[in-house]
Short mmCIF file of C-alpha atoms in Angstrom, two decimals:
data_model
loop_
_atom_site.label_atom_id
_atom_site.label_comp_id
_atom_site.label_asym_id
_atom_site.label_seq_id
_atom_site.Cartn_x
_atom_site.Cartn_y
_atom_site.Cartn_z
CA MET K 269 -30.15 122.03 179.26
CA THR K 270 -26.45 122.02 178.37
CA SER K 271 -26.93 120.66 174.83
CA ALA K 272 -30.55 121.70 174.30
CA LEU K 273 -31.27 124.38 171.71
CA PHE K 274 -34.54 126.30 171.77
CA ASP K 275 -36.47 128.51 169.39
CA ASN K 276 -38.53 131.64 170.04
CA VAL K 277 -41.56 129.70 171.29
CA GLY K 278 -39.49 127.54 173.62
CA MET K 279 -37.56 130.49 175.03
CA ARG K 280 -40.75 132.39 175.82
CA ALA K 281 -42.03 129.31 177.65
CA LEU K 282 -38.77 129.01 179.61
CA ASP K 283 -38.88 132.68 180.50
CA ALA K 284 -42.48 132.38 181.69
CA ALA K 285 -41.59 129.30 183.75
CA GLY K 286 -38.75 131.19 185.39
CA LEU K 287 -40.91 134.19 186.22
CA ALA K 288 -43.55 131.88 187.74
CA LEU K 289 -41.14 130.29 190.23
CA PRO K 290 -42.14 130.77 193.87
CA GLY K 291 -40.42 133.80 195.36
CA MET K 292 -39.37 135.29 192.01
CA ALA K 293 -39.75 139.04 192.49
CA PRO K 294 -40.76 141.33 189.59
CA GLY K 295 -37.70 142.35 187.64
CA GLU K 296 -35.47 139.76 189.33
CA LEU K 297 -34.56 137.92 186.13
CA MET K 298 -33.66 141.23 184.50
CA GLU K 299 -31.47 142.11 187.46
CA ARG K 300 -29.71 138.76 187.15
CA ALA K 301 -29.19 139.29 183.42
CA GLY K 302 -27.67 142.72 183.98
CA GLN K 303 -25.36 141.34 186.66
CA ALA K 304 -24.32 138.45 184.38
CA LEU K 305 -23.45 140.92 181.63
CA LEU K 306 -21.35 143.00 184.04
CA ALA K 307 -19.50 139.86 185.17
CA VAL K 308 -18.53 139.09 181.56
CA VAL K 309 -17.44 142.70 180.98
CA ARG K 310 -15.16 142.59 184.04
CA ARG K 311 -13.81 139.13 183.19
CA ASP K 312 -13.18 139.50 179.44
CA TRP K 313 -12.50 143.23 179.14
CA PRO K 314 -10.81 144.09 182.47
CA GLN K 315 -9.03 147.12 180.96
CA ALA K 316 -12.21 148.70 179.59
CA ARG K 317 -13.13 151.82 181.55
CA ARG K 318 -15.69 153.37 179.17
CA ILE K 319 -18.69 151.11 178.62
CA GLY K 320 -21.24 151.96 175.95
CA ILE K 321 -24.67 150.34 176.07
CA LEU K 322 -27.22 150.31 173.25
CA CYS K 323 -30.73 149.85 174.66
CA GLY K 324 -33.75 148.86 172.65
CA PRO K 325 -37.43 149.48 173.32
CA GLY K 326 -38.25 146.21 175.12
CA ASN K 327 -36.94 143.87 177.80
CA ASN K 328 -33.62 143.39 176.01
CA GLY K 329 -33.14 147.11 176.52
CA GLY K 330 -34.13 146.60 180.15
CA ASP K 331 -31.18 144.26 180.59
CA GLY K 332 -29.03 147.10 179.29
CA TYR K 333 -30.40 149.63 181.75
CA VAL K 334 -29.73 147.25 184.63
CA LEU K 335 -26.19 146.76 183.33
CA ALA K 336 -25.74 150.54 183.06
CA ARG K 337 -26.77 151.08 186.68
CA ARG K 338 -24.61 148.27 188.01
CA ALA K 339 -21.60 149.28 185.89
CA ALA K 340 -21.85 152.87 187.11
CA GLU K 341 -22.07 151.62 190.71
CA ALA K 342 -18.88 149.62 190.03
CA GLY K 343 -17.06 152.81 189.03
CA LEU K 344 -17.12 152.43 185.25
CA GLU K 345 -17.85 155.32 182.90
CA VAL K 346 -21.16 154.48 181.22
CA ARG K 347 -22.77 155.92 178.09
CA VAL K 348 -26.25 154.77 177.10
CA HIS K 349 -27.98 155.26 173.75
CA GLY K 350 -31.61 154.27 173.30
CA GLY K 351 -34.76 154.87 171.36
CA PRO K 352 -38.30 155.46 172.61
CA SER K 353 -39.81 152.53 174.49
CA ARG K 354 -42.87 150.77 173.14
CA ALA K 355 -43.27 148.59 176.23
CA CYS K 356 -46.17 149.02 178.63
CA PRO K 357 -45.43 151.40 181.54
CA GLU K 358 -45.34 148.65 184.15
CA SER K 359 -43.07 146.27 182.23
CA ASP K 360 -39.76 145.23 183.76
CA GLY K 361 -37.95 146.98 180.92
CA ARG K 362 -39.65 150.32 181.54
CA GLN K 363 -39.05 149.97 185.27
CA ALA K 364 -35.33 149.41 184.65
CA HIS K 365 -35.26 152.44 182.32
CA ARG K 366 -36.86 154.68 184.95
CA ARG K 367 -34.55 153.41 187.68
CA TRP K 368 -31.50 154.27 185.58
CA GLN K 369 -32.77 157.79 184.95
CA ALA K 370 -33.86 158.25 188.57
CA GLY K 371 -30.27 157.68 189.61
CA GLY K 372 -29.08 160.45 187.29
CA GLY K 373 -28.33 158.31 184.27
CA GLU K 374 -28.68 159.83 180.83
CA VAL K 375 -30.09 158.21 177.69
CA HIS K 376 -28.59 159.69 174.55
CA ALA K 377 -30.37 159.67 171.22
CA LEU K 378 -29.51 157.01 168.67
CA GLU K 379 -28.71 159.74 166.17
CA SER K 380 -25.78 160.96 168.32
CA PHE K 381 -24.12 157.54 168.48
CA ASP K 382 -20.33 157.60 168.11
CA PRO K 383 -18.52 154.27 168.39
CA ALA K 384 -15.35 156.01 169.58
CA ALA K 385 -17.12 157.15 172.77
CA ALA K 386 -16.57 153.78 174.49
CA ASP K 387 -13.92 151.06 174.76
CA LEU K 388 -16.58 148.34 174.66
CA TRP K 389 -20.15 148.38 173.42
CA VAL K 390 -22.88 146.13 174.79
CA ASP K 391 -25.70 145.38 172.37
CA CYS K 392 -29.02 145.32 174.23
CA LEU K 393 -31.15 146.54 171.33
CA PHE K 394 -33.30 143.57 170.27
CA GLY K 395 -33.62 140.01 171.50
CA ILE K 396 -35.46 136.89 170.42
CA GLY K 397 -38.67 138.56 169.26
CA LEU K 398 -37.32 140.58 166.36
CA GLU K 399 -39.20 139.82 163.12
CA ARG K 400 -38.34 142.76 160.87
CA PRO K 401 -35.19 143.97 159.12
CA LEU K 402 -33.43 146.75 161.01
CA THR K 403 -33.31 149.51 158.40
CA ASP K 404 -34.27 152.52 160.58
CA ALA K 405 -32.18 154.47 163.12
CA TYR K 406 -31.34 151.20 164.86
CA GLY K 407 -30.00 149.83 161.60
CA ALA K 408 -27.83 152.93 161.11
CA VAL K 409 -26.37 152.51 164.60
CA ILE K 410 -25.58 148.84 163.95
CA GLU K 411 -23.97 149.67 160.60
CA SER K 412 -21.78 152.31 162.25
CA LEU K 413 -20.86 149.99 165.12
CA ASN K 414 -19.89 147.14 162.78
CA ALA K 415 -17.75 149.46 160.64
CA SER K 416 -15.89 150.79 163.69
CA GLY K 417 -14.19 147.53 164.64
CA ARG K 418 -14.97 148.17 168.32
CA GLN K 419 -15.36 145.21 170.66
CA VAL K 420 -19.00 144.18 171.18
CA LEU K 421 -20.75 142.04 173.78
CA ALA K 422 -24.25 140.99 172.70
CA ALA K 423 -26.93 140.49 175.34
CA ASP K 424 -28.91 137.31 174.64
CA VAL K 425 -28.81 137.61 170.83
CA PRO K 426 -26.90 139.93 168.49
CA SER K 427 -29.55 142.35 167.33
CA GLY K 428 -30.79 141.40 163.89
CA VAL K 429 -30.24 137.63 164.23
CA ASP K 430 -33.23 135.31 163.91
CA ILE K 431 -32.87 132.61 166.60
CA ASP K 432 -35.28 130.24 164.85
CA ARG K 433 -33.45 130.09 161.52
CA GLY K 434 -29.97 131.56 161.96
CA ARG K 435 -30.64 134.17 159.30
CA VAL K 436 -29.77 137.87 159.49
CA LEU K 437 -32.60 140.38 159.26
CA GLY K 438 -31.20 143.41 157.42
CA GLU K 439 -28.37 144.83 159.53
CA ALA K 440 -27.16 142.67 162.41
CA VAL K 441 -24.58 143.31 165.09
CA ARG K 442 -21.21 141.59 164.73
CA ALA K 443 -20.43 140.55 168.29
CA ASN K 444 -17.17 139.27 169.71
CA HIS K 445 -19.07 137.49 172.48
CA THR K 446 -22.75 136.64 172.96
CA LEU K 447 -24.04 136.04 176.47
CA THR K 448 -27.36 134.31 175.86
CA MET K 449 -29.83 134.14 178.73
CA ILE K 450 -31.43 131.09 180.40
CA ALA K 451 -30.74 128.58 177.60
CA ASP K 452 -29.03 128.24 174.25
CA LYS K 453 -30.73 129.03 170.94
CA LEU K 454 -30.57 127.12 167.66
CA GLY K 455 -30.23 130.22 165.51
CA LEU K 456 -26.98 131.23 167.22
CA HIS K 457 -25.19 128.18 165.83
CA THR K 458 -26.13 127.84 162.16
CA GLY K 459 -26.38 129.89 158.99
CA ALA K 460 -25.35 133.51 158.63
CA ALA K 461 -25.59 133.97 162.40
CA VAL K 462 -22.28 132.19 163.00
CA ASP K 463 -20.51 135.23 161.51
CA ARG K 464 -22.26 137.51 164.01
CA VAL K 465 -22.25 135.80 167.40
CA GLY K 466 -18.57 135.39 168.25
CA GLN K 467 -18.11 133.16 171.28
CA VAL K 468 -21.46 132.00 172.67
CA GLU K 469 -21.90 131.55 176.40
CA VAL K 470 -25.07 130.65 178.28
CA ALA K 471 -26.04 132.51 181.46
CA PRO K 472 -28.62 130.27 183.20
CA LEU K 473 -29.51 133.12 185.61
CA ASP K 474 -29.56 130.67 188.55
CA LEU K 475 -32.74 129.04 187.31
CA PRO K 476 -33.21 125.37 188.21
CA ALA K 477 -33.25 122.74 185.48
CA SER K 478 -36.87 122.05 186.39
CA VAL K 479 -38.01 125.14 184.46
CA ALA K 480 -37.43 123.16 181.27
CA HIS K 481 -39.71 120.29 182.23
CA GLY K 482 -42.30 119.84 179.50
CA ILE K 483 -40.61 122.35 177.15
CA ALA K 484 -39.09 120.48 174.24
CA PRO K 485 -35.98 121.85 172.55
CA VAL K 486 -36.04 122.10 168.77
CA ALA K 487 -32.49 120.76 168.49
CA ARG K 488 -29.56 119.30 170.35
CA ARG K 489 -26.07 120.71 170.02
CA VAL K 490 -23.41 118.14 169.21
CA GLY K 491 -20.08 119.73 170.05
CA PRO K 492 -16.47 118.60 170.33
CA GLU K 493 -16.95 117.43 173.90
CA ASP K 494 -19.80 114.93 173.66
CA TRP K 495 -19.40 112.62 170.67
CA ARG K 496 -16.39 110.39 171.35
CA GLN K 497 -18.26 108.21 173.83
CA ARG K 498 -20.74 107.44 171.04
CA LEU K 499 -18.13 105.91 168.72
CA PRO K 500 -18.71 102.21 168.01
CA VAL K 501 -16.74 100.09 170.47
CA ARG K 502 -14.46 97.34 169.24
CA ARG K 503 -14.09 94.25 171.40
CA PRO K 504 -10.49 93.21 172.18
CA GLY K 505 -10.69 90.21 169.85
CA ALA K 506 -12.15 92.07 166.87
CA HIS K 507 -10.92 91.32 163.35
CA LYS K 508 -11.38 93.26 160.12
CA GLY K 509 -14.55 91.39 159.25
CA ASP K 510 -16.18 92.78 162.38
CA CYS K 511 -15.48 96.38 161.44
CA GLY K 512 -17.43 96.68 158.22
CA HIS K 513 -16.74 96.44 154.52
CA VAL K 514 -17.37 99.81 152.89
CA LEU K 515 -17.85 100.29 149.17
CA ILE K 516 -17.13 103.76 147.76
CA VAL K 517 -18.65 104.36 144.31
CA GLY K 518 -17.33 107.27 142.27
CA GLY K 519 -14.45 108.62 140.27
CA ALA K 520 -15.45 109.32 136.69
CA PRO K 521 -12.58 110.06 134.26
CA GLY K 522 -10.82 113.19 135.46
CA TYR K 523 -12.47 113.07 138.88
CA SER K 524 -10.73 110.24 140.69
CA GLY K 525 -9.55 112.34 143.64
CA ALA K 526 -12.90 112.76 145.38
CA ALA K 527 -13.61 109.04 145.55
CA ARG K 528 -10.07 108.30 146.74
CA LEU K 529 -10.44 110.88 149.53
CA ALA K 530 -13.73 109.31 150.66
CA ALA K 531 -12.16 105.85 150.62
CA THR K 532 -9.10 106.98 152.58
CA ALA K 533 -11.33 108.66 155.16
CA ALA K 534 -13.35 105.47 155.55
CA LEU K 535 -10.14 103.59 156.36
CA ARG K 536 -8.99 106.27 158.81
CA ALA K 537 -12.43 106.20 160.45
CA GLY K 538 -12.02 102.53 161.30
CA ALA K 539 -13.61 100.55 158.48
CA GLY K 540 -12.22 97.02 158.41
CA ARG K 541 -12.10 96.92 154.61
CA VAL K 542 -12.71 99.54 151.93
CA THR K 543 -13.27 98.85 148.26
CA LEU K 544 -13.23 101.68 145.75
CA ALA K 545 -15.44 101.02 142.72
CA THR K 546 -14.28 103.46 140.10
CA HIS K 547 -13.96 103.98 136.36
CA PRO K 548 -11.72 101.40 134.64
CA GLU K 549 -9.69 104.23 133.12
CA HIS K 550 -7.83 104.88 136.37
CA ALA K 551 -8.53 101.77 138.45
CA ALA K 552 -5.03 100.36 137.93
CA TRP K 553 -3.31 103.22 139.77
CA ALA K 554 -6.03 104.49 142.13
CA ASN K 555 -4.42 102.87 145.18
CA LEU K 556 -0.74 103.50 144.43
CA GLU K 557 -0.47 105.94 147.35
CA ARG K 558 -2.84 103.96 149.55
CA PRO K 559 -2.23 100.23 149.06
CA GLU K 560 -4.66 99.42 151.89
CA LEU K 561 -7.49 100.24 149.48
CA MET K 562 -8.98 97.55 147.30
CA VAL K 563 -9.86 98.96 143.89
CA ARG K 564 -12.19 97.57 141.28
CA GLY K 565 -12.77 99.06 137.86
CA VAL K 566 -16.48 98.85 137.04
CA ALA K 567 -17.70 99.46 133.53
CA ASP K 568 -21.41 99.34 134.25
CA ALA K 569 -24.13 98.71 136.80
CA SER K 570 -24.03 94.91 136.48
CA GLU K 571 -20.41 94.81 137.61
CA LEU K 572 -21.23 97.11 140.53
CA GLN K 573 -24.15 94.95 141.62
CA ALA K 574 -21.81 91.98 141.94
CA LEU K 575 -19.58 94.02 144.25
CA MET K 576 -22.48 95.26 146.37
CA ARG K 577 -23.41 91.70 147.28
CA ARG K 578 -20.16 91.46 149.29
CA VAL K 579 -20.22 94.70 151.33
CA ASP K 580 -22.00 96.12 154.37
CA VAL K 581 -22.53 99.73 153.28
CA VAL K 582 -22.13 101.74 150.10
CA ALA K 583 -21.31 105.44 149.67
CA VAL K 584 -22.01 106.92 146.25
CA GLY K 585 -21.37 110.26 144.61
CA PRO K 586 -17.83 111.64 145.05
CA GLY K 587 -16.55 112.36 141.55
CA LEU K 588 -19.34 110.21 140.09
CA GLY K 589 -20.22 112.58 137.29
CA GLN K 590 -23.59 112.80 135.59
CA ASP K 591 -22.94 111.06 132.30
CA ALA K 592 -24.19 107.61 131.35
CA TRP K 593 -21.57 105.78 133.44
CA GLY K 594 -22.37 107.69 136.61
CA ARG K 595 -26.11 107.55 136.06
CA GLY K 596 -26.07 103.79 135.69
CA LEU K 597 -24.08 103.30 138.88
CA TRP K 598 -26.32 105.68 140.80
CA LEU K 599 -29.46 103.80 139.82
CA ALA K 600 -27.88 100.51 140.92
CA VAL K 601 -27.04 101.96 144.33
CA ALA K 602 -30.42 103.69 144.67
CA ASP K 603 -32.15 100.33 144.25
CA ALA K 604 -29.78 98.42 146.53
CA ASP K 605 -30.98 96.91 149.80
CA LEU K 606 -28.01 98.27 151.73
CA PRO K 607 -27.25 101.17 154.07
CA ARG K 608 -26.23 104.03 151.78
CA VAL K 609 -24.52 107.39 152.04
CA VAL K 610 -25.45 109.69 149.15
CA ASP K 611 -23.33 112.72 148.27
CA ALA K 612 -22.18 115.04 145.50
CA ASP K 613 -23.19 114.01 141.95
CA ALA K 614 -25.47 111.28 143.28
CA LEU K 615 -27.49 114.02 145.01
CA ASN K 616 -27.70 115.95 141.76
CA LEU K 617 -28.98 112.84 140.00
CA LEU K 618 -31.47 112.31 142.81
CA ALA K 619 -32.67 115.88 142.31
CA GLU K 620 -33.44 115.11 138.67
CA ALA K 621 -35.60 112.12 139.58
CA PRO K 622 -36.52 112.30 143.28
CA ARG K 623 -37.29 109.11 145.13
CA ARG K 624 -37.75 108.24 148.77
CA GLY K 625 -35.39 105.99 150.70
CA GLU K 626 -35.28 104.94 154.31
CA ASP K 627 -31.87 103.43 155.01
CA TRP K 628 -29.74 106.23 153.65
CA VAL K 629 -27.93 109.37 154.74
CA LEU K 630 -28.09 112.28 152.30
CA THR K 631 -25.30 114.85 152.76
CA PRO K 632 -26.06 117.95 150.64
CA HIS K 633 -24.27 121.27 150.84
CA PRO K 634 -26.60 124.29 150.33
CA GLY K 635 -26.22 124.20 146.54
CA GLU K 636 -27.16 120.54 146.34
CA ALA K 637 -30.00 121.11 148.80
CA ALA K 638 -31.28 123.89 146.56
CA ARG K 639 -31.35 121.54 143.58
CA LEU K 640 -33.10 118.85 145.62
CA GLN K 641 -35.73 121.39 146.68
CA GLY K 642 -36.05 123.15 143.32
CA GLN K 643 -35.07 126.45 144.98
CA ASP K 644 -32.09 128.77 145.12
CA VAL K 645 -29.28 128.75 147.67
CA ALA K 646 -30.46 131.97 149.31
CA THR K 647 -33.80 130.35 150.10
CA ILE K 648 -32.07 127.33 151.66
CA GLU K 649 -29.77 129.49 153.78
CA ALA K 650 -32.63 131.74 154.92
CA ASP K 651 -34.18 128.80 156.80
CA ARG K 652 -31.69 125.98 157.21
CA PRO K 653 -33.69 124.23 159.98
CA GLY K 654 -36.92 124.29 157.99
CA GLN K 655 -35.22 123.15 154.78
CA VAL K 656 -33.40 120.18 156.32
CA ARG K 657 -36.63 119.04 157.97
CA ALA K 658 -38.47 119.34 154.65
CA LEU K 659 -35.82 117.32 152.83
CA ALA K 660 -35.93 114.53 155.42
CA ALA K 661 -39.74 114.44 155.33
CA ARG K 662 -39.82 114.24 151.52
CA LEU K 663 -36.84 112.00 150.79
CA GLY K 664 -36.77 109.86 153.92
CA GLY K 665 -33.85 108.55 155.92
CA VAL K 666 -31.46 111.06 157.46
CA VAL K 667 -30.42 114.36 155.88
CA LEU K 668 -27.25 116.21 156.86
CA LEU K 669 -27.17 119.81 155.62
CA LYS K 670 -23.56 120.92 155.50
CA GLY K 671 -22.28 124.37 156.34
CA ALA K 672 -21.35 126.36 159.41
CA GLY K 673 -23.59 124.78 162.01
CA THR K 674 -24.25 121.51 160.18
CA LEU K 675 -27.81 120.30 160.74
CA VAL K 676 -29.00 116.69 160.89
CA ALA K 677 -32.67 115.73 160.52
CA SER K 678 -34.57 112.45 160.45
CA SER K 679 -37.84 111.79 158.69
CA GLY K 680 -39.52 111.33 162.10
CA ALA K 681 -40.21 113.84 164.85
CA GLU K 682 -36.83 113.69 166.57
CA PRO K 683 -35.29 117.14 167.28
CA LEU K 684 -32.61 118.37 164.92
CA ALA K 685 -28.95 117.98 165.74
CA CYS K 686 -26.71 121.00 165.26
CA VAL K 687 -23.02 120.10 164.97
CA THR K 688 -20.56 122.78 166.07
CA GLY K 689 -16.84 123.02 166.64
CA GLY K 690 -15.39 123.40 163.14
CA HIS K 691 -13.47 126.27 161.58
CA PRO K 692 -13.18 128.09 158.20
CA GLY K 693 -10.22 125.96 157.11
CA MET K 694 -12.74 123.20 156.39
CA ALA K 695 -13.95 125.22 153.40
CA THR K 696 -11.68 123.37 151.00
CA ALA K 697 -12.19 121.01 148.08
CA GLY K 698 -12.69 117.42 149.18
CA SER K 699 -13.73 118.16 152.75
CA GLY K 700 -17.23 116.86 152.06
CA ASP K 701 -15.85 113.71 150.47
CA VAL K 702 -13.95 113.00 153.69
CA LEU K 703 -17.19 113.38 155.64
CA THR K 704 -18.88 110.88 153.32
CA GLY K 705 -16.17 108.33 154.05
CA ILE K 706 -16.44 108.86 157.80
CA ILE K 707 -20.20 108.35 157.85
CA ALA K 708 -19.94 105.25 155.69
CA ALA K 709 -17.28 103.79 158.00
CA LEU K 710 -19.43 104.39 161.05
CA ARG K 711 -22.39 102.70 159.42
CA GLY K 712 -20.20 99.73 158.56
CA GLN K 713 -19.16 99.49 162.22
CA GLY K 714 -22.76 99.24 163.36
CA ALA K 715 -23.91 102.81 163.96
CA ASP K 716 -27.46 103.61 162.87
CA ALA K 717 -27.96 106.23 160.19
CA ARG K 718 -28.77 109.13 162.52
CA SER K 719 -25.89 108.39 164.89
CA ALA K 720 -23.46 107.95 162.02
CA ALA K 721 -24.40 111.34 160.60
CA GLU K 722 -24.12 113.14 163.94
CA ILE K 723 -20.94 111.43 165.11
CA GLY K 724 -19.41 111.68 161.66
CA ALA K 725 -19.97 115.43 161.40
CA ALA K 726 -18.59 116.03 164.90
CA TRP K 727 -15.56 113.82 164.23
CA HIS K 728 -15.03 115.71 160.97
CA CYS K 729 -14.90 119.00 162.92
CA ALA K 730 -12.58 117.60 165.58
CA ALA K 731 -10.18 116.22 162.96
CA ALA K 732 -10.12 119.60 161.25
CA CYS K 733 -9.05 121.20 164.52
CA ILE K 734 -6.26 118.63 164.96
CA ALA K 735 -5.10 119.24 161.38
CA ARG K 736 -5.08 123.01 161.93
CA ASP K 737 -2.94 122.62 165.03
CA ARG K 738 -0.52 120.27 163.27
CA LEU K 739 -0.13 122.68 160.36
CA GLY K 740 0.10 125.77 162.54
CA GLY K 741 -2.95 127.37 160.95
CA ALA K 742 -6.22 126.72 159.16
CA ARG K 743 -5.48 128.59 155.94
CA GLY K 744 -4.30 126.14 153.29
CA MET K 745 -5.45 123.01 155.12
CA LEU K 746 -6.20 120.20 152.66
CA ALA K 747 -8.92 117.58 152.83
CA GLY K 748 -6.22 114.93 152.99
CA ASP K 749 -4.81 116.58 156.12
CA LEU K 750 -8.24 116.26 157.68
CA ALA K 751 -8.51 112.55 156.85
CA GLU K 752 -5.07 111.86 158.28
CA ALA K 753 -6.07 113.55 161.57
CA LEU K 754 -9.10 111.32 162.19
CA PRO K 755 -7.36 108.77 164.47
CA ALA K 756 -5.84 111.50 166.66
CA ALA K 757 -9.19 113.26 166.90
CA ALA K 758 -10.87 110.10 168.12
CA GLY K 759 -8.42 109.81 171.00
CA GLY K 760 -7.15 106.69 172.73
CA GLY K 761 -8.69 103.28 172.62
CA ALA K 762 -10.44 101.46 169.81
#
């Protein structure tokens, strides 16, 4: 289950399968969760002597009461705040609550919460089942905790985060570390949640992998550790004709940079040949800094069609514009019988006149996705998994929804891919154009559309990390720095 990501339904099934294992005593999983939380406290905050625990009304709160008892037994000073329990009297959570109090433990009211009363706070308020915004006393506690700047460990899920969609429901805890139980969750890795979870770690609670048999994940996580082996392999005798001829279409007057970035990235990602089809106004000097690029000035769609007959894949959109020149080129590419990568202005033109394609990769950011869906950005970000699935079902092919926790969907029933491992320095002009070039290069080297999107996004993240390290920081990183780091990010070999 290392790369599997589950939703609420899947996690409840996994939990039930664990509880049904032969020999699993009542409350045993909760005891394991509490012990796992204590282990992280001792490992990551060894100097903390005062541990505060916020306990909710259900089983997430039960994990907190187990932690409180075990932490007190370990000699730590423990302060617990909790609200009234709504769980049935015989639930594991209520049993853990009673056991804490039977040993002399106190439960302080939420209204008396003071963040300064502990060195570290552990959020055990709400887990995967939360469906309402936290605007009551729990919300006030979370708001106070977030404002305090105190270190926070979240149990399973930061309270207020929706694990199905990655959205935040009203107030949500800002954790430094999330210890999520049994298996990983999609909503911890995409959308607004990425600003709340901190470092995510999975505690499998000693459950065997067999508990997941028959329980399908909703997504797979593609991280920095598991994509390089999927890169297309070059045979020792390969020549440039074996490595794909990529055509980049874009660069209206005044917007030549985006197309040049995409073309440079395609070269750095291993394309054998790259031709940039751009506006005649700047074609003569478009490759002065990159003589490896072939550049053709195209005045209209007929000239572009002649070029497309000689290439393996075409990427359209960076700097394309939406005037008559760009519109004509877009329509020529949209009708082409070639693998295509569609980005930027080409996506905006597609939104004006939607059509379905099969052999293409669409790469919208949330604003472009909103235009494609006829919605606003807030609606897209409130349900990134649902929106990327809907786009793929309606427009066909493969859709890559950019953003923190990039999501990749196919028009079929395959689980989503969630690409992680990037950093905020990637939020810079031209970063998406570099991604377009990478995906196009991978397609030209033989990768299918889905693989090219997944590998390309992961490679993009890895290159950004290399660029950050070379520069000594992420702030001020340029898209060109990212493109130049692609070979180093891919590692040795061809």
